[in-house]
Amino acid sequence: MTDHATPLILNCRRCGQVTTWQNNPSRPFCSERCKLIDLGAWASEQYTIPLAEAPAHIEAEND
Ligand SMILES: [Zn+2]
């Protein structure tokens, strides 16, 4: 039986290493280590959402 909805392999979201989806408790990471690193990065706000570029209309305000 094949589950087309679930990829059998994926790239670790932290280091990019190819890992398996099945039998992988750390998915979508390759290992518990990468999972913890990634979660830790979020917790420490190393991932900040980059501000969008200044809207073009701001330039028009200086008329
Ligand atoms: Zn990894």
Coordinates of C-alpha atoms and ligand atoms in Angstrom, one line a residue:
M1 CA 0.0 0.0 0.0
T2 CA 1.4 3.3 -1.0
D3 CA 0.5 6.6 0.6
H4 CA 0.9 9.2 -2.1
A5 CA 0.2 12.0 0.3
T6 CA 3.3 11.3 2.4
P7 CA 6.8 11.7 0.9
L8 CA 9.1 8.9 1.8
I9 CA 12.1 11.2 1.9
L10 CA 12.5 14.8 2.7
N11 CA 15.2 17.3 3.3
C12 CA 15.8 18.2 6.9
R13 CA 14.4 21.7 7.5
R14 CA 17.4 22.6 9.5
C15 CA 20.5 21.3 7.8
G16 CA 19.0 20.1 4.5
Q17 CA 20.2 16.6 4.9
V18 CA 18.1 14.0 3.2
T19 CA 16.1 12.0 5.7
T20 CA 13.2 9.7 5.8
W21 CA 9.7 10.6 6.8
Q22 CA 8.7 7.2 8.0
N23 CA 10.1 5.9 11.3
N24 CA 11.4 9.4 12.0
P25 CA 10.2 10.9 15.2
S26 CA 12.1 14.0 14.5
R27 CA 10.5 14.8 11.2
P28 CA 10.6 17.1 9.4
F29 CA 14.1 17.2 10.7
C30 CA 16.8 14.6 10.2
S31 CA 17.4 14.1 13.9
E32 CA 16.3 15.2 17.3
R33 CA 19.3 17.4 17.4
C34 CA 18.2 19.4 14.4
K35 CA 14.7 19.6 15.7
L36 CA 15.9 21.0 19.0
I37 CA 18.2 23.5 17.3
D38 CA 15.4 24.7 15.1
L39 CA 12.9 25.0 18.0
G40 CA 15.5 26.7 20.1
A41 CA 16.2 29.2 17.3
W42 CA 12.5 30.1 17.3
A43 CA 12.4 30.3 21.0
S44 CA 15.3 32.8 21.1
E45 CA 13.7 34.8 18.2
Q46 CA 16.7 34.2 15.9
Y47 CA 14.0 33.9 13.3
T48 CA 12.5 37.2 12.8
I49 CA 10.1 37.9 10.1
P50 CA 11.8 40.3 7.8
L51 CA 9.9 43.5 7.3
A52 CA 8.4 44.0 3.9
E53 CA 10.1 46.5 1.8
A54 CA 8.7 50.0 2.2
P55 CA 5.5 50.4 0.3
A56 CA 5.9 52.5 -2.8
H57 CA 3.2 55.0 -1.8
I58 CA 5.5 56.3 1.0
E59 CA 7.6 57.9 -1.6
A60 CA 4.7 59.9 -2.9
E61 CA 4.1 61.5 0.6
N62 CA 7.0 63.7 0.1
D63 CA 5.3 65.7 -2.5
Ligands
ZN1 ZN 19.3 18.0 10.1

